[in-house]
Coordinates of C-alpha atoms in Angstrom, one line a residue:
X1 CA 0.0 0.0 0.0
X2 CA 1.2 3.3 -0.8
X3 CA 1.5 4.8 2.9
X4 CA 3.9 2.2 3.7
X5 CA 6.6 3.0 0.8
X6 CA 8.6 4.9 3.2
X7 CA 9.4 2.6 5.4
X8 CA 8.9 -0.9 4.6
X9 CA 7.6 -4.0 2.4
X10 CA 4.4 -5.8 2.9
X11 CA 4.8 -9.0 4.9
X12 CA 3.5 -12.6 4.6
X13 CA 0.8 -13.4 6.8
X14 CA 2.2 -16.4 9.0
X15 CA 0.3 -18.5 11.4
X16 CA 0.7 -18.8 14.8
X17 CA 0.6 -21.7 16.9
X18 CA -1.3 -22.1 19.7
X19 CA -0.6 -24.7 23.0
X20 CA -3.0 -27.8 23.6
X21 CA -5.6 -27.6 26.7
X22 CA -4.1 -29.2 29.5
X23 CA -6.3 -32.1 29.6
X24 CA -6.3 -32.7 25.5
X25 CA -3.3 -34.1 24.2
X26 CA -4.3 -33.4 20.7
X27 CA -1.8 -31.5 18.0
X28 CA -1.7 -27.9 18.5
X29 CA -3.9 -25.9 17.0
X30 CA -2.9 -23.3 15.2
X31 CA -4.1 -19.2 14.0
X32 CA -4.0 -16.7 11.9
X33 CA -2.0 -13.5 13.2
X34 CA -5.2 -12.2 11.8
X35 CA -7.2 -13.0 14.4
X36 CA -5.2 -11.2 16.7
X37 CA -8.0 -9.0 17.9
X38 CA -9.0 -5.5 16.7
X39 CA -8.5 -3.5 19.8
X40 CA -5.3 -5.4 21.6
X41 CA -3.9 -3.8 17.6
X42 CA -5.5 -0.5 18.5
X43 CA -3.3 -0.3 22.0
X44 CA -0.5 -1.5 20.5
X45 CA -0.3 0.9 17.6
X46 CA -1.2 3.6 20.7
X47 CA 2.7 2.5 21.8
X48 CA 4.4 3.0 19.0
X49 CA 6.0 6.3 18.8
X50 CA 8.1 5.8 15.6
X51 CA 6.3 5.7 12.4
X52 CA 8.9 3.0 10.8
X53 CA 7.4 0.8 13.6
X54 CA 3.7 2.2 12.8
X55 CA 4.4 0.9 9.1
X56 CA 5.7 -2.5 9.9
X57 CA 2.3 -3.3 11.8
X58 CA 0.1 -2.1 9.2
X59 CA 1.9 -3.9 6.4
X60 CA 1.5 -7.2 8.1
X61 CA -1.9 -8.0 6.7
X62 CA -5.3 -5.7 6.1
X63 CA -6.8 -7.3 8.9
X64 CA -4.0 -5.6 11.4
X65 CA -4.2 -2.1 8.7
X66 CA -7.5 -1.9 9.4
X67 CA -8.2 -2.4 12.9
X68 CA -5.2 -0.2 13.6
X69 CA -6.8 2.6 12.0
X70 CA -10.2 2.2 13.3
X71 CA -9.0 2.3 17.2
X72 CA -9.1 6.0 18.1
X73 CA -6.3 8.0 16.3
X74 CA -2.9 7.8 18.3
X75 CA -0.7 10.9 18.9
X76 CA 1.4 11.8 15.8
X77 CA 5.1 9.4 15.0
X78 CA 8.2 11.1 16.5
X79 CA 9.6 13.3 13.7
X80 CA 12.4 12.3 11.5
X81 CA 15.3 14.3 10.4
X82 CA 15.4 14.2 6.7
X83 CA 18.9 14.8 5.2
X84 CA 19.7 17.0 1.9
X85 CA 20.5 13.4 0.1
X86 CA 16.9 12.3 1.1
X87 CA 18.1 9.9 3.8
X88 CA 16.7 10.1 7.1
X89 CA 17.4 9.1 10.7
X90 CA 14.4 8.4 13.3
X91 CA 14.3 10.4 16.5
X92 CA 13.8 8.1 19.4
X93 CA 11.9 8.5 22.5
X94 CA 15.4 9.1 24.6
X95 CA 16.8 11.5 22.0
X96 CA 18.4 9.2 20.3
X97 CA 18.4 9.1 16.7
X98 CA 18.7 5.6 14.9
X99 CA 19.5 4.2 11.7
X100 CA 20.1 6.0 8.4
X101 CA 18.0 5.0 5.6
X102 CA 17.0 6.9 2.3
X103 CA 13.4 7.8 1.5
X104 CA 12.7 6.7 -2.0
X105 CA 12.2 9.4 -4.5
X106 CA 10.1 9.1 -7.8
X107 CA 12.0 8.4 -10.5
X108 CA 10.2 11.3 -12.2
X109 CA 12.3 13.5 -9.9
X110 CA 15.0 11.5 -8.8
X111 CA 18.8 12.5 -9.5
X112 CA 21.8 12.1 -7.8
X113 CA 22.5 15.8 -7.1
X114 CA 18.4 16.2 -5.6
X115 CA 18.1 17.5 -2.5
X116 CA 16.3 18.4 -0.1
X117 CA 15.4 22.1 1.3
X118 CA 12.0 22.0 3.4
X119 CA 9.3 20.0 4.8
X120 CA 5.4 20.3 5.6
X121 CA 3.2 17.5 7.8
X122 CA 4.5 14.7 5.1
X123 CA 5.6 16.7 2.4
X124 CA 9.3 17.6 1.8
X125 CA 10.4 19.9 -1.1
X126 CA 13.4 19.0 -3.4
X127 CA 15.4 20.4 -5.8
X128 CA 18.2 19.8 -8.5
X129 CA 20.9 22.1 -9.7
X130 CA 21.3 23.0 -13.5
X131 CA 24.8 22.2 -14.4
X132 CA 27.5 25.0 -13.7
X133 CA 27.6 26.3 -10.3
X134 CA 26.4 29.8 -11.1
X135 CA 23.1 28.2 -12.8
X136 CA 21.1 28.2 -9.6
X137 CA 18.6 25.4 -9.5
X138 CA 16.6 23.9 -12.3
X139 CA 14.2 21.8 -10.5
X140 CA 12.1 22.4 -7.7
X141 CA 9.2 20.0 -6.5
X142 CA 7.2 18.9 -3.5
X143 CA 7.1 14.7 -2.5
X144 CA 5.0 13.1 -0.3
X145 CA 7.7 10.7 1.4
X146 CA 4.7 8.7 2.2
X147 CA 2.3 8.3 -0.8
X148 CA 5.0 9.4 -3.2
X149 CA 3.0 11.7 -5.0
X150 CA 4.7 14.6 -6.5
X151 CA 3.8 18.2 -7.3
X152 CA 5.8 20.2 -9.6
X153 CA 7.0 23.5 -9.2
X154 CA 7.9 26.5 -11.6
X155 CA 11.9 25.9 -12.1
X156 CA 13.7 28.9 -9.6
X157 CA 16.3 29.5 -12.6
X158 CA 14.8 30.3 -15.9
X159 CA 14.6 33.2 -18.4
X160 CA 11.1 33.4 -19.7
X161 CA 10.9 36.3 -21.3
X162 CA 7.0 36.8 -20.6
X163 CA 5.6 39.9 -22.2
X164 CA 3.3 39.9 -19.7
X165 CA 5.4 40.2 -17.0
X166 CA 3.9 42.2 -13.8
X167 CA 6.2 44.4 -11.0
X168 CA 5.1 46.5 -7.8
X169 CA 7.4 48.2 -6.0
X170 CA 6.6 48.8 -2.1
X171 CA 7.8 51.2 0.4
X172 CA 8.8 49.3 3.8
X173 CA 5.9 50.5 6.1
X174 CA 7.7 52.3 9.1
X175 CA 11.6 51.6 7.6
X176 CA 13.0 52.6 5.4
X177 CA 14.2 50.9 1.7
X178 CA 11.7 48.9 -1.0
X179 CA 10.6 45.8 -2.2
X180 CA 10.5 45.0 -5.5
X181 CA 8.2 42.1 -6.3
X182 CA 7.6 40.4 -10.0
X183 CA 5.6 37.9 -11.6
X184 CA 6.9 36.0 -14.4
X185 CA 10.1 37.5 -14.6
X186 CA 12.4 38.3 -17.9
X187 CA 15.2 36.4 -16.1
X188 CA 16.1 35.1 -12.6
X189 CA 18.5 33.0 -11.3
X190 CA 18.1 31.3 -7.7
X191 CA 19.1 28.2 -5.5
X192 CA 16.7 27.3 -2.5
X193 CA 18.1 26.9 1.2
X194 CA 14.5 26.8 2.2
X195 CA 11.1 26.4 1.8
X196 CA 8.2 26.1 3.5
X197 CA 4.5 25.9 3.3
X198 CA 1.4 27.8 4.7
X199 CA -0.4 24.5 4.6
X200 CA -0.6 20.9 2.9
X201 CA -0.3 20.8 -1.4
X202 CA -4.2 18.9 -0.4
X203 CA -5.9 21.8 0.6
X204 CA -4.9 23.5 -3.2
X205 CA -5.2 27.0 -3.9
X206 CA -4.9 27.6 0.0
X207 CA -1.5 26.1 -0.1
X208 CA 1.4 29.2 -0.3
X209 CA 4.9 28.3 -0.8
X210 CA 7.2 30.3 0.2
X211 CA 11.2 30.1 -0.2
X212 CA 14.4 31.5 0.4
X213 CA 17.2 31.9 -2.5
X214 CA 20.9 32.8 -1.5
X215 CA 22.9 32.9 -4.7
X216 CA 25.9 34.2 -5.1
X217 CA 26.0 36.3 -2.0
X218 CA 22.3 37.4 -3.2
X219 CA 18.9 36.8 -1.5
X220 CA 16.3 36.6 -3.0
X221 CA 12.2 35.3 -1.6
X222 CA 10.2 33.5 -4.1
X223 CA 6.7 33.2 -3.5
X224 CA 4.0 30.1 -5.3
X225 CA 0.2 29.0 -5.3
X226 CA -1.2 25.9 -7.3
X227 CA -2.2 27.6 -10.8
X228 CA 1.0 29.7 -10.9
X229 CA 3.1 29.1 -14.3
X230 CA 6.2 31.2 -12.5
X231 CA 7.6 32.6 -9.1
X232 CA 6.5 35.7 -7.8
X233 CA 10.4 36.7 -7.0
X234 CA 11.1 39.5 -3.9
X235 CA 13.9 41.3 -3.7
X236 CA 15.5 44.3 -1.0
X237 CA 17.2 45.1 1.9
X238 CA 15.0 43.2 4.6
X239 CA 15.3 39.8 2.3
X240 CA 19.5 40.2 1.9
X241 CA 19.3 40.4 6.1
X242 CA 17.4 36.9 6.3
X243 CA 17.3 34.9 9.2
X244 CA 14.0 33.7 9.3
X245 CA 10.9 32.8 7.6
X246 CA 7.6 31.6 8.9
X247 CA 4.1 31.6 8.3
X248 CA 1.4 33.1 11.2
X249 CA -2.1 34.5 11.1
X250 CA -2.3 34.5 7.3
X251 CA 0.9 36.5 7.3
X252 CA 4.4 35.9 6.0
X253 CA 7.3 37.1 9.1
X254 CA 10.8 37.6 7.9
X255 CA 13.4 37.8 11.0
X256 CA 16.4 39.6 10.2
X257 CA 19.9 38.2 10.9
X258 CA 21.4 41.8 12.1
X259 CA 18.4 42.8 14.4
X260 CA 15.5 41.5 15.9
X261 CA 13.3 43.1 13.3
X262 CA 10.0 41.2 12.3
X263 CA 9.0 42.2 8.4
X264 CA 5.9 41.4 8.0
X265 CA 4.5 40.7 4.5
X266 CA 0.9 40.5 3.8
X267 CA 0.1 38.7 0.2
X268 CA -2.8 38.8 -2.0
X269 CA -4.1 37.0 -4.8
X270 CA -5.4 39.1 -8.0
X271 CA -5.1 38.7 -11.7
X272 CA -1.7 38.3 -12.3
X273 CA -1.3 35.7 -9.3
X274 CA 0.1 35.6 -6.3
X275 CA 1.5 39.0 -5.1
X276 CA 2.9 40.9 -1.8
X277 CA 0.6 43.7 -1.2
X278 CA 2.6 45.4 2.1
X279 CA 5.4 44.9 3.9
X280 CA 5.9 46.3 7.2
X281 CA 9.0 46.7 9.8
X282 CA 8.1 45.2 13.0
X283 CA 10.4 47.3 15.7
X284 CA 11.1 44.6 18.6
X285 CA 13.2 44.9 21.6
X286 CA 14.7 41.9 23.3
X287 CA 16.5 42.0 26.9
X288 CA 20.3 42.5 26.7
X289 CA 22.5 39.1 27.8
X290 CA 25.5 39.7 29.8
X291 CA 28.7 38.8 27.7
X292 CA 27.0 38.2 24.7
X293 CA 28.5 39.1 21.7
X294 CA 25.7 37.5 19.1
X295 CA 22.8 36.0 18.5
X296 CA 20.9 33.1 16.4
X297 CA 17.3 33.3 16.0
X298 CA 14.2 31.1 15.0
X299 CA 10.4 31.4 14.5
X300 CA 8.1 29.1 15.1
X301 CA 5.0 28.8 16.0
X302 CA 3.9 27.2 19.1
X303 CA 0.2 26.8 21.0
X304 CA -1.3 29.4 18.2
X305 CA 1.4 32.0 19.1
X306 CA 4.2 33.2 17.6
X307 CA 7.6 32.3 19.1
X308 CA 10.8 33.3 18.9
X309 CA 13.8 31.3 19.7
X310 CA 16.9 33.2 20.6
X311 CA 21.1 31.5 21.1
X312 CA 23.1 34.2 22.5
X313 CA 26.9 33.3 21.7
X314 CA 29.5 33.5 24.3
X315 CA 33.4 33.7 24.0
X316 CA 33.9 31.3 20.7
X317 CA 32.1 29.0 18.6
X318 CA 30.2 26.1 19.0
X319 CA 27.1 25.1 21.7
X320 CA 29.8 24.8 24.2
X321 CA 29.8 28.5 24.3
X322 CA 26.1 29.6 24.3
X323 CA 25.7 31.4 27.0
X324 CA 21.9 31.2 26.9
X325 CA 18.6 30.1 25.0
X326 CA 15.8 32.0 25.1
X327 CA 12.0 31.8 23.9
X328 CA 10.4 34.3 24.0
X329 CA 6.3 34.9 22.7
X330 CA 5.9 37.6 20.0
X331 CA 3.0 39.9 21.0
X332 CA 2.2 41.3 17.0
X333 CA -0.8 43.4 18.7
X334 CA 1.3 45.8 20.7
X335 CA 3.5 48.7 18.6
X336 CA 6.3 47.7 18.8
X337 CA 6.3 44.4 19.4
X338 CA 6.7 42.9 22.3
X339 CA 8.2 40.1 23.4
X340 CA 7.5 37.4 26.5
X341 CA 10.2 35.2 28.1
X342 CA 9.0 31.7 28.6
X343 CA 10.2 29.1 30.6
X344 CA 8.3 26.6 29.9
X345 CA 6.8 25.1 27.1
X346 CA 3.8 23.3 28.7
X347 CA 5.6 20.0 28.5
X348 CA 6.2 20.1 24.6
X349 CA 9.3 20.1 22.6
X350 CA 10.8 21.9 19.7
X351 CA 12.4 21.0 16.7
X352 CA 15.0 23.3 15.0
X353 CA 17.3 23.1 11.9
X354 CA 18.2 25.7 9.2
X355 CA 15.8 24.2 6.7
X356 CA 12.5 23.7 9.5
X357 CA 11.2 24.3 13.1
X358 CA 7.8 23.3 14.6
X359 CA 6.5 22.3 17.5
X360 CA 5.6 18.6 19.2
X361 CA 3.3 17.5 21.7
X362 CA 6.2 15.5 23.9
X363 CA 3.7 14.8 26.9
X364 CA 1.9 12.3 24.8
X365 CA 4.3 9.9 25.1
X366 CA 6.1 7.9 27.8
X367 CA 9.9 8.1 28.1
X368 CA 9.7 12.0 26.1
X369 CA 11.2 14.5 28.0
X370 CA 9.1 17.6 27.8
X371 CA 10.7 21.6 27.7
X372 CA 13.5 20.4 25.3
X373 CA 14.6 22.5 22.3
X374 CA 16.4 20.4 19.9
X375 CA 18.9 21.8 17.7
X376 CA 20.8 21.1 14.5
X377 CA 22.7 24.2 14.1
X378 CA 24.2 25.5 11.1
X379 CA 25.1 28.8 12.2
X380 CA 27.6 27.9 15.4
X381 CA 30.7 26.2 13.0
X382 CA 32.1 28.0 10.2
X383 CA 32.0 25.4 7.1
X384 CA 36.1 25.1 6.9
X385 CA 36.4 24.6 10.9
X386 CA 35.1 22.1 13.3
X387 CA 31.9 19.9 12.4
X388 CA 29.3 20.7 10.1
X389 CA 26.6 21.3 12.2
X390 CA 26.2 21.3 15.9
X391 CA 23.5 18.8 17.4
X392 CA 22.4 20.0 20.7
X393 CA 19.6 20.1 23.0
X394 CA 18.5 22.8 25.7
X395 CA 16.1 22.3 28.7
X396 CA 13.8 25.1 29.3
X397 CA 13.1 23.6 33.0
X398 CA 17.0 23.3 34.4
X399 CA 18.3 25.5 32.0
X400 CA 21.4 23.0 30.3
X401 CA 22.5 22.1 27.1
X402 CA 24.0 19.2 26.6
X403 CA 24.9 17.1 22.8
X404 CA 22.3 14.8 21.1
X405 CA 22.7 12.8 17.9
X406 CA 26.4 12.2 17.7
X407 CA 26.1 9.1 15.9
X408 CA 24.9 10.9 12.8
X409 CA 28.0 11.1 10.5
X410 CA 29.1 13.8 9.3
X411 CA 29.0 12.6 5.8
X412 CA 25.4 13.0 5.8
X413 CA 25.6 16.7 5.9
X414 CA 27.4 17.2 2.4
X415 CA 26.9 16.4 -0.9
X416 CA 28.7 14.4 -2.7
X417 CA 31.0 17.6 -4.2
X418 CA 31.7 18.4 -0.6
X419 CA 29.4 21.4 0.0
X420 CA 27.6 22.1 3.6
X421 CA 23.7 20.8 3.0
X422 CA 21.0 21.5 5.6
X423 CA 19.2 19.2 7.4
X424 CA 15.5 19.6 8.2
X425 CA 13.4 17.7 10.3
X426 CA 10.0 16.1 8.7
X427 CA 6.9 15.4 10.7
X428 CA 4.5 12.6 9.7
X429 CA 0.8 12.8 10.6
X430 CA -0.1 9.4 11.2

């Protein structure tokens, strides 16, 4: 069945013997594992936090598929960390992360220089480089790593030259500079570090991609809706500063990398697609950390709100040397914004690497330590010095970090040419 193709084959049903009455002396009789019964399944699959394991059950037979998805939902799979080469390794409930294995990829799509830049519920988005290293990508596509199915995507890179191309130029609403957006541009050139979605590719027109292009010291945003025959491409100050991109409330938030400024960029759909109607500087102030010397931030949201995860950086590189973590609630109803330390996140988790962060509901599971933020930092290493990425973990409750995942290699985090690709973690919905 397709929902299975991720993780495993379907299996032979076997039998399974059964021991003689005391008193009978006859030969052992002996059952289907399909008569194991329905809701014994349904408490079962209520156990299994990883969804390799999930997958293994249901492919046994239809009899155990069935009854394990008519027992009352359990709480979504532990996420997975999905590489840039498409392989993946399973987060486990101690923080552990097992195995490497690759998620297959369509051969519609596949290529040995895919990767992968973003992720939404089930959905991952991939692309492939044209040839040259000043080409920018040539591909771009979202997978289901579960069904398979594939959606393609305008190319980033292409020179159209549309006649009916479409630009509007907007003033930064309390800042200062422009941005110039286009539809179906004469010529662009971009490469996607990431992408991410305002909701599944299944709920159509309502889905908005949005992604980040850094190309040749250039960034660039690139906006997409179903329907869309090329990229609605952003360019100005507030996107060359980019930190951080996340959907909230309808709204798109850029984070800047220099300042804790929130750009807020409200998009509308009219006649010539999908276009940015404002953009507004979001003036935020966040408390000053003793012997800090930089910062690292995130967005994601958590609980409805918008969060903000802060790293403030110490004397040198590397997670040894934060010398604190930070989240911190965005109030976007206040002017300026303002922002509300938290030290606790009501026993959930969160997930963070340079390509993804969102949210888990830890407390649904035994042996899943609540008030965690995992990491899988890009930022903390420069490329040429130390490991690729850091892979850390910070509790909200005791306030310590401590390392996670070091049985990753390091292999995993390059491509085959030897260039730093991100990470980003992937969350399954059943």
């Amino acid at each position: 069945m397709a929902q299975e193709t991720l993780i495993c084959p379907r299996r032979r049903v076997t039998e399974l013997p059964l021991p003689p009455a005391d008193n009978s002396g006859c030969e052992p009789q002996r059952r289907s594992w399909t008569d194991v019964p329905a809701d014994i399944l349904g408490i079962v699959v209520g156990r299994l936090p990883c969804v390799e394991d999930r997958a293994r059950l249901r492919s046994v037979c239809g009899a155990w598929r069935a009854a394990a998805r008519r027992h009352r939902p359990p709480p979504p799979p532990l996420p997975l960390l999905v590489h840039s080469n498409f392989a993946f390794s399973i987060f486990s409930p101690d923080g552990a992360m097992t195995g490497t294995r690759r998620i297959p990829v369509p051969k519609e799509v596949a290529a040995h220089d895919v990767r992968c830049v973003g992720s939404f519920e089930g959905w991952l988005a991939g692309v492939r480089p044209n040839k040259g290293r000043y080409f920018g990508d040539g591909k771009c596509f979202l997978m289901n790593a579960f069904s398979r199915d594939v959606v393609h995507l305008p190319p980033p890179s292409a020179s159209s030259h549309f006649v009916d191309a479409y630009t509007r130029s907007l003033p930064i609403i309390s800042g200062s500079g422009v941005v110039e957006c286009t539809v179906s541009a004469a010529q662009y050139v971009m490469s996607f570090c990431k992408v991410i979605l305002s909701s599944s590719p299944d709920s159509g027109p309502k889905c908005i991609v949005a992604a980040i292009s850094v190309h040749r010291n250039g960034s660039k945003l690139a906006l997409w809706q179903p329907g869309m025959a090329a990229w609605c491409v952003c360019l100005g100050g507030c996107i060359s500063k980019f930190s951080d991109i996340s959907f909230y409330q309808g709204k798109l938030y850029m984070l800047s990398k220099l300042t804790t400024n929130l750009f807020a960029f409200e998009i509308t759909d009219d006649d010539c697609g999908l276009m940015v109607s404002r953009v507004e500087r979001c003036v935020a102030d966040l408390p000053e950390v003793k012997d800090s010397y930089g910062q690292r931030w995130n967005l994601v949201e958590w609980h409805g709100k918008l969060l903000l995860v802060a790293r403030y950086l110490g004397g040198g590189e590397g997670w040894h040397n934060i010398c604190k973590v930070g989240a911190y609630i965005v109030d976007s109803s206040t002017k300026p914004f303002r922002f509300t330390e938290i030290n606790t996140l009501d026993g959930d988790c969160i997930f963070i690497s340079p390509c993804s962060g969102k949210s888990f509901h830890a407390w649904e599971y035994d042996g899943v330590e609540g008030d965690v933020i995992y990491f899988i930092d890009g930022y903390l290493y420069p490329a040429k010095n130390g490991p690729p990425f850091d892979k850390f973990m910070y509790n909200l409750g005791d306030c310590t970090l401590s390392s996670f995942a070091a049985d990753i290699p390091e292999y995993n985090f390059r491509a085959p040419d030897g260039k730093l690709m991100s990470p980003t973690w992937l969350f399954p919905s059943e």
